[in-house]
Coordinates of C-alpha atoms in Angstrom, one line a residue:
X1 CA 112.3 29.3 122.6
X2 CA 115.9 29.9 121.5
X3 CA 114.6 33.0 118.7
X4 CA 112.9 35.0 121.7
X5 CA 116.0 36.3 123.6
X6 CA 117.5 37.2 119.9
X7 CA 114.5 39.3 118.9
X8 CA 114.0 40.6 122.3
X9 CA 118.1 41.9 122.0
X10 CA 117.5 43.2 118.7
X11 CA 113.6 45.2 119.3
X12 CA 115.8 46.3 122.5
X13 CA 119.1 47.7 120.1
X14 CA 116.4 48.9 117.5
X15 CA 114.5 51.1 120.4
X16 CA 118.0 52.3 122.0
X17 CA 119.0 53.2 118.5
X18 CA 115.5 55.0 117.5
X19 CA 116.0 57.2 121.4
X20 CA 119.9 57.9 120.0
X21 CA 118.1 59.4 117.0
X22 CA 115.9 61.4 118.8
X23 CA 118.3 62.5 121.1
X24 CA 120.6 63.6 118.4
X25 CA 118.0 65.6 116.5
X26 CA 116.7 67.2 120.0
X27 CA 120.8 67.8 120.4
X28 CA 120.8 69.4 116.8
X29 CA 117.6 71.4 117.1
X30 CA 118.9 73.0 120.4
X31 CA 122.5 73.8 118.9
X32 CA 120.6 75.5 115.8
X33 CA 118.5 77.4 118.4
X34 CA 121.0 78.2 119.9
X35 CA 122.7 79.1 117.0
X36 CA 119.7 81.2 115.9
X37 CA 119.5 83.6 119.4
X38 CA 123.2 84.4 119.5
X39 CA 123.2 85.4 116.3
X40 CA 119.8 87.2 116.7
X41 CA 122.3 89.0 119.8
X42 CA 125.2 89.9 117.7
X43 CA 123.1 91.5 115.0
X44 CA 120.8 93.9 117.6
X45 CA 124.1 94.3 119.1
X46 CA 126.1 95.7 116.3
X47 CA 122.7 97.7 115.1
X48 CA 122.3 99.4 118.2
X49 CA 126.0 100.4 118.6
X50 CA 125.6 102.1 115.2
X51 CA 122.7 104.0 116.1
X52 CA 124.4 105.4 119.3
X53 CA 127.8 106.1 117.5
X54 CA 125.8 108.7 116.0
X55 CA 125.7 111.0 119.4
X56 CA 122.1 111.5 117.9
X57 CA 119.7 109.0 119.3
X58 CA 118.6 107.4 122.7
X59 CA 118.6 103.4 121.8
X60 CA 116.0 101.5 123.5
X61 CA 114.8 98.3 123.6
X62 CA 111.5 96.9 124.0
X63 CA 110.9 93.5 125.5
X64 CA 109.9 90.5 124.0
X65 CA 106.8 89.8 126.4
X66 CA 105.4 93.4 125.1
X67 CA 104.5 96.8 126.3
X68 CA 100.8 97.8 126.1
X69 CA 99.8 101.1 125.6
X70 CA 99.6 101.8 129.3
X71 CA 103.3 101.3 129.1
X72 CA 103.3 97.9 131.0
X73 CA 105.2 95.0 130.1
X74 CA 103.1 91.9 130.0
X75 CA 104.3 88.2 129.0
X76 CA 106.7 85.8 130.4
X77 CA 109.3 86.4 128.2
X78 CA 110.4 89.6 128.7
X79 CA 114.1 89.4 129.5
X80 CA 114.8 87.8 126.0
X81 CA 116.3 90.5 123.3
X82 CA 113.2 92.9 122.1
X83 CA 112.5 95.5 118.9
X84 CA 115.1 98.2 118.9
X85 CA 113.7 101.8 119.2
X86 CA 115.7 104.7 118.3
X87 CA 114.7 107.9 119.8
X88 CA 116.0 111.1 118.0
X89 CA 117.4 113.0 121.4
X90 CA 116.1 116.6 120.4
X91 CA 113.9 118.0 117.6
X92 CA 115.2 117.4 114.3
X93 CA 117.8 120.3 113.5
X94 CA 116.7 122.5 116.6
X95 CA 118.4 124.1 118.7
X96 CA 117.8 125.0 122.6
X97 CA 116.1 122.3 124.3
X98 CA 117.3 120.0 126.5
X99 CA 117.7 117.0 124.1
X100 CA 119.7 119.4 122.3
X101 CA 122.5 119.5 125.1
X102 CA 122.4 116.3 125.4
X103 CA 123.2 115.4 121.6
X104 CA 126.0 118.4 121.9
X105 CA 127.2 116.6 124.9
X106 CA 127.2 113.5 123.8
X107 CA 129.6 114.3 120.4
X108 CA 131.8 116.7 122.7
X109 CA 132.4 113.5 125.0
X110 CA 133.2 110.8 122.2
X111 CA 133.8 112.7 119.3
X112 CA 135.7 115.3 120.1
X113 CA 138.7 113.4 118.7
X114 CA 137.5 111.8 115.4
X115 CA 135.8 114.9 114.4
X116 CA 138.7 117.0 114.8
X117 CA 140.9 114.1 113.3
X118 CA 138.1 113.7 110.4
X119 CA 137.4 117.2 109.4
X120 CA 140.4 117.3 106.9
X121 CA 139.2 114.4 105.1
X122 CA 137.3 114.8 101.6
X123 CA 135.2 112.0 102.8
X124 CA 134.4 113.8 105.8
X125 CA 133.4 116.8 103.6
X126 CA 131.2 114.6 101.7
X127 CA 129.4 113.1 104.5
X128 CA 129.0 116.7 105.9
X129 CA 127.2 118.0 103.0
X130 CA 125.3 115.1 102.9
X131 CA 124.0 115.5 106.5
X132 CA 123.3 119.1 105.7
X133 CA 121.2 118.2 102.6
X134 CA 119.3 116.1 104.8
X135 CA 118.4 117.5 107.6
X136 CA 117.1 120.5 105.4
X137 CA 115.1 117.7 103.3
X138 CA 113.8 116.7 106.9
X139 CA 112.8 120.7 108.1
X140 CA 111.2 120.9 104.2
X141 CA 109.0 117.9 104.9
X142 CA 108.3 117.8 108.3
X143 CA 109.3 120.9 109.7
X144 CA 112.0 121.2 112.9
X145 CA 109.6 120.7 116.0
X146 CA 109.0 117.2 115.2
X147 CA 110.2 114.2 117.7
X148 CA 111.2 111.3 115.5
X149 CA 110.9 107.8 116.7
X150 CA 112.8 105.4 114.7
X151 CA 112.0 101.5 115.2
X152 CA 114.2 98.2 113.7
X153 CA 113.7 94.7 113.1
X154 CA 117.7 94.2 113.3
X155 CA 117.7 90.6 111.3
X156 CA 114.7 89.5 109.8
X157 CA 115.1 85.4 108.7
X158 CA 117.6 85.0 110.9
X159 CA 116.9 81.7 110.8
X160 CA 118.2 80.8 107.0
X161 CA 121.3 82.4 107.6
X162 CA 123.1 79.5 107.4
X163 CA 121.4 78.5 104.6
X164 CA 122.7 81.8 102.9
X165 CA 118.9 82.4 102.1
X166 CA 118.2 86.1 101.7
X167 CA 118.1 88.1 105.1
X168 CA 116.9 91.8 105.7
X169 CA 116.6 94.7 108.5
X170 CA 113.7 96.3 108.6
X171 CA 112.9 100.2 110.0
X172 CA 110.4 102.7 110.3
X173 CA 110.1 106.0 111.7
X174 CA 107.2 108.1 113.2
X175 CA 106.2 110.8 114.4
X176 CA 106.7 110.1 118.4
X177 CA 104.6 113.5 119.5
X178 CA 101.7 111.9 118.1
X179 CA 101.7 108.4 120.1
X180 CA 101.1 111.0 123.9
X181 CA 98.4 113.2 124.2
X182 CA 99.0 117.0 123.8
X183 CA 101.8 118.7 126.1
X184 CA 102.8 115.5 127.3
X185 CA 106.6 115.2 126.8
X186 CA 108.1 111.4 127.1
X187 CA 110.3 110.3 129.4
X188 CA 114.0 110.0 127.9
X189 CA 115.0 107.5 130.6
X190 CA 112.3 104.9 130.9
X191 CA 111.9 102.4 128.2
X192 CA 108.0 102.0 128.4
X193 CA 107.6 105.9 127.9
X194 CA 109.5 105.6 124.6
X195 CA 108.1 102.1 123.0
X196 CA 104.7 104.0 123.2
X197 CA 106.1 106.4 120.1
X198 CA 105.5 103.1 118.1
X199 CA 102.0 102.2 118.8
X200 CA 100.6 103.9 115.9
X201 CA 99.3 103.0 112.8
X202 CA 100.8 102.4 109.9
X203 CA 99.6 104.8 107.7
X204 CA 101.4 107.2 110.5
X205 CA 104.5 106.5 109.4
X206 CA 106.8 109.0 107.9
X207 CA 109.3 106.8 106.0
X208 CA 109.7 102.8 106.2
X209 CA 112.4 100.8 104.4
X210 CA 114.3 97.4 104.5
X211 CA 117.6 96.3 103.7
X212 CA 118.0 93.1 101.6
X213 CA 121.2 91.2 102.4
X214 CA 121.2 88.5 99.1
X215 CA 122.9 88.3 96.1
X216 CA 123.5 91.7 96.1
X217 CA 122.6 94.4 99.5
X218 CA 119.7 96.3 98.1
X219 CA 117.9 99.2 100.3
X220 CA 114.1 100.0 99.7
X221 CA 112.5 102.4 101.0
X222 CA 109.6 105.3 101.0
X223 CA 109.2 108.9 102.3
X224 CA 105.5 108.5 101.4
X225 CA 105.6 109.9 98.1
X226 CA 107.0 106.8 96.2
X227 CA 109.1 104.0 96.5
X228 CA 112.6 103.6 95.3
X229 CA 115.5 101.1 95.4
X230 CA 119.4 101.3 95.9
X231 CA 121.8 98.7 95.1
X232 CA 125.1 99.1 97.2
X233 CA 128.4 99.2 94.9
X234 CA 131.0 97.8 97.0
X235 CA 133.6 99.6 94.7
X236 CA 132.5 103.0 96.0
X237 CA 131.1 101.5 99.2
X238 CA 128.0 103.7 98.3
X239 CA 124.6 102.9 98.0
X240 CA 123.2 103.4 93.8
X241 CA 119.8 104.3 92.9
X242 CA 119.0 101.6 91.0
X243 CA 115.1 101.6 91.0
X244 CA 113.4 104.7 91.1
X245 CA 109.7 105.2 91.8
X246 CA 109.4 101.3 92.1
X247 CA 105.6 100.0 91.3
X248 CA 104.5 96.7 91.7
X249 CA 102.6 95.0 89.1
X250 CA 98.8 95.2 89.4
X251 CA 98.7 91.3 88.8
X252 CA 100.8 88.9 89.1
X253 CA 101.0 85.2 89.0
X254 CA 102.6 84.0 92.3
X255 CA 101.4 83.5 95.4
X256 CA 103.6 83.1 98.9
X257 CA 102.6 81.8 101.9
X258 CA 103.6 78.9 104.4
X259 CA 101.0 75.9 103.3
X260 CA 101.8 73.9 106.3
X261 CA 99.7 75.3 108.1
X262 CA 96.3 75.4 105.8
X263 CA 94.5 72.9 107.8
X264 CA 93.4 75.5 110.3
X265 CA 93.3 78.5 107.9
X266 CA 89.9 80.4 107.1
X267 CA 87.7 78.3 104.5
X268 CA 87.5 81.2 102.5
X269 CA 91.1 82.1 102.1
X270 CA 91.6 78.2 101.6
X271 CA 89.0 78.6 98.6
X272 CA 90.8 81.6 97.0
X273 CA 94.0 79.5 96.8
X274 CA 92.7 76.4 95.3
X275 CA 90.8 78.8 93.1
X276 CA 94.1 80.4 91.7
X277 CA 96.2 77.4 91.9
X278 CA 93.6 75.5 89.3
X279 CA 93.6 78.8 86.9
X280 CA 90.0 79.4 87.8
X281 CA 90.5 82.4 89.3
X282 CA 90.1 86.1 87.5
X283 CA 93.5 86.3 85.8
X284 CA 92.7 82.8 84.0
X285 CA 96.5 82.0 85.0
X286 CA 97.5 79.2 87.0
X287 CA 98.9 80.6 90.2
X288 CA 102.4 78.6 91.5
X289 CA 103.9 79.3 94.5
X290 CA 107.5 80.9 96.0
X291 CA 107.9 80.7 99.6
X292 CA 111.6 81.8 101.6
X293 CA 110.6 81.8 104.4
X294 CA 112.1 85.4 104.8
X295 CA 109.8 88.4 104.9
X296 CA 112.0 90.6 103.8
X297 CA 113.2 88.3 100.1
X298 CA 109.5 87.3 99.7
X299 CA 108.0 90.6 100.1
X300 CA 110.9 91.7 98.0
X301 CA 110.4 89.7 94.9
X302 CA 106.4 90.4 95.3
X303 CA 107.1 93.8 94.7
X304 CA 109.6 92.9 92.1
X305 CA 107.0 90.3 90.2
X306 CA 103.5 90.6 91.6
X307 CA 101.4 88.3 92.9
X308 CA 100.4 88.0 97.0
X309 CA 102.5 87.3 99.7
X310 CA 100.1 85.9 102.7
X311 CA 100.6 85.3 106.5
X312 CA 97.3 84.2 108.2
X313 CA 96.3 83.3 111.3
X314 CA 95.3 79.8 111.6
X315 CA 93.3 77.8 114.2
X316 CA 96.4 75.5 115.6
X317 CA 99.4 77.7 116.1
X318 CA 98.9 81.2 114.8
X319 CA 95.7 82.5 116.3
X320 CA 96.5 86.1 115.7
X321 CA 99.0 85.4 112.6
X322 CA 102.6 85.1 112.7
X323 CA 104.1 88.1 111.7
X324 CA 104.9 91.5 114.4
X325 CA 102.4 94.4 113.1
X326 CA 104.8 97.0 114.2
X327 CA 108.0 96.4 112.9
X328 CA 107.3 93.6 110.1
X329 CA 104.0 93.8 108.5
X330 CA 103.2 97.5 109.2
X331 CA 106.6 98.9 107.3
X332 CA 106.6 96.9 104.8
X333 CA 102.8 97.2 103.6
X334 CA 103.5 100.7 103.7
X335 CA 106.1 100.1 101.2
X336 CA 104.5 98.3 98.9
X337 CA 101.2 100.2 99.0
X338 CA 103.4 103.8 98.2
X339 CA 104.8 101.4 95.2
X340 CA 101.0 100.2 94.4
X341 CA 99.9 97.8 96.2
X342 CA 97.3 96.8 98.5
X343 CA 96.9 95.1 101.7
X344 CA 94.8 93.7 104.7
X345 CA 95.0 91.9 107.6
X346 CA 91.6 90.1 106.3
X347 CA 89.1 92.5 107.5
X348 CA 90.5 96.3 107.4
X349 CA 93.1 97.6 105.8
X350 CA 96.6 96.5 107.6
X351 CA 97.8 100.3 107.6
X352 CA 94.8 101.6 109.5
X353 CA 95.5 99.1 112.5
X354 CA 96.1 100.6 115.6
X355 CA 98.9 98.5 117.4
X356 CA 98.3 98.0 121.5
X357 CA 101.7 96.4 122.0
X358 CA 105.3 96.7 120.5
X359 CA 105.1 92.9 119.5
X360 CA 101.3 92.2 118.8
X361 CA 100.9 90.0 115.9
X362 CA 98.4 90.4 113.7
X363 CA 97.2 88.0 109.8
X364 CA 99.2 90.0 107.1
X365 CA 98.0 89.9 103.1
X366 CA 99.9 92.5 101.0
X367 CA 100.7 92.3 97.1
X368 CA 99.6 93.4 93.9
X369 CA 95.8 95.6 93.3
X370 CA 94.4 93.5 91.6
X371 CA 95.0 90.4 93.1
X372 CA 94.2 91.9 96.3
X373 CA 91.0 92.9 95.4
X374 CA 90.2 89.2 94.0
X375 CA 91.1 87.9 97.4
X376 CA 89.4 90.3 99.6
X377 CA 86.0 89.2 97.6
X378 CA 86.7 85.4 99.0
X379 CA 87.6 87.0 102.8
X380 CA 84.3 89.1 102.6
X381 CA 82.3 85.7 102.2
X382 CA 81.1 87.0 98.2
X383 CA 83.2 84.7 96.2
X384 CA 82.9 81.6 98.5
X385 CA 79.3 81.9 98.6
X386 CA 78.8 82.1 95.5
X387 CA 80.6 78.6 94.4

């Protein structure tokens, strides 16, 4: 009778101390959250100040809950920060219109000063001729009636910052005349007007890129015809190119993708991986696997070294995958299929997806040709029939 009260104390001090433990890690979970949005914040923040230094662009921002394509917002969490969407205020390099004046206005107004105080400067100069080179690259290619739409993922990984795990920004620009039907001219002042310029396809984009923030800052990015990389030189504060006409290997021998989640992934795609992983696969090779948890450094070092980098959905959490089709999965397919690669979204290819809202989601499979091609043969039911 005298050992009940003692273990009864001590299962009571074990259970307090278990609900301290949980309390603690709910505590730590929510500071790391917390953590995770202000620093989400900071970086749209200083991204979208940049863009509008330039006098140049109309920033916008599209919500987190979505815009459709009627241009409604739908979702319940659409005051939380959203995609940035830059919107080039008048036609590339013409003059006349009434984005024009505003983009003259708008350097008169906050410029007026630095320009003048700036235009000695060598490095002014530079920058100058720089512009000038560009914007007659721009006319060349796609001629000076053109409204460009320019869209950002500001932080990509955000998450692993503190880790120092590689982190990147990823962009895109269209062709914003082509997302309204003919004659209809967007509205500069409402949000939803502009965030339709990004629901198109991928394979509509006029250039994509991302910036790599690692071990070194590497920029990678496409016109269309090719893909090349630039290593920034903090000596000359300039970006080098480093990698020129980049091309992924057509096989490789790594595959990436977030395995805790295979219990509700596809049967077939589960075959495919326990097919590569075993060296059964077409390559002979046993497949291992690299996972960052970063788009931007696993996409990266696919490119770099072949393989597959994966995102499916799956039937628990991820019913229409994980990854944003506009501003992730979109840009960066179209990277790596101007550098030779391939991709899907398990049915069609990912490029030729038609987005109906800024932040849809969508299953993501990019990588090397041939290892594509293996795996679409287990998504179209062939291979996993057949064993």
């Amino acid at each position: 009778a005298a050992v009940a009260p003692v273990k009864s104390n001590s299962s009571s001090s074990s259970n307090n101390n278990n609900q301290d433990n949980d309390n603690n890690n709910t505590n730590d979970n929510n500071l790391r959250d917390n953590s995770m949005k202000r620093l989400d914040q900071i970086s749209k923040n200083v991204l979208q100040n940049a863009l509008r230094f330039t006098g140049r662009l109309r920033v916008v921002e599209a919500p987190r809950g979505g815009i459709d394509s009627n241009g409604e917002e739908e979702g319940p969490a659409a005051h939380q920060p959203g995609v940035t969407i830059a919107y080039a205020l008048d036609s590339y390099g013409k003059e006349g219109s009434g984005g024009g004046t505003t983009q003259r206005k708008s350097r008169k107004g906050g410029g007026g000063a630095r320009k003048s105080s700036a235009s000695s400067s060598s490095t002014s100069s530079g920058a100058a001729l720089k512009e000038k080179r560009l914007a007659a690259y721009a006319d060349a290619k796609w001629g000076k009636t053109r409204r460009l739409a320019a869209f950002f993922d500001p932080l990509d990984g955000s998450g692993n910052a503190d880790a120092a795990i590689p982190t990147g920004t990823v962009f895109g620009v269209f062709d914003a005349d082509a997302a309204f039907p003919r004659g209809e001219i967007p509205d500069m002042k409402d949000t939803a007007s502009l965030a339709r310029a990004v629901l198109q396809p991928g394979n509509s984009l006029l250039a994509a890129g991302y910036c790599m923030y690692s071990s070194t800052t590497i920029l990678v990015f496409t016109l269309g015809g090719g893909t090349h990389g630039f290593t920034l030189d903090p000596t000359i504060n300039e970006f080098v190119l480093t990698h020129p006409n980049m091309k992924i290997p057509k096989r490789g021998n790594i595959y990436s993708c977030n395995e805790a989640y295979s219990e509700g992934w596809d049967d077939n795609f589960k075959q495919y991986l326990k097919t590569i992983k075993t060296g059964k696969g077409e390559s002979g090779q046993r497949y291992t696997q690299r996972y960052i948890g970063s788009m931007v450094g696993d996409v990266h070092r696919t490119l770099m070294y072949g393989g597959i980098f994966c995102c499916p959905s799956d039937t628990e959490v991820h019913h229409n995958g994980n990854l944003q089709l506009v501003y992730k999965s979109a840009p960066m397919a179209y990277i790596l299929e101007h550098a030779g690669g391939k991709s899907t979204n398990g049915e069609n290819n990912l490029l030729s997806v038609k987005p109906e809202r800024v932040h849809q989601r969508s299953p993501c499979f990019m990588g090397s040709p041939e290892d594509m091609d293996e795996l679409m043969t287990y998504m179209s039911g062939e291979q996993g029939a057949s064993q």
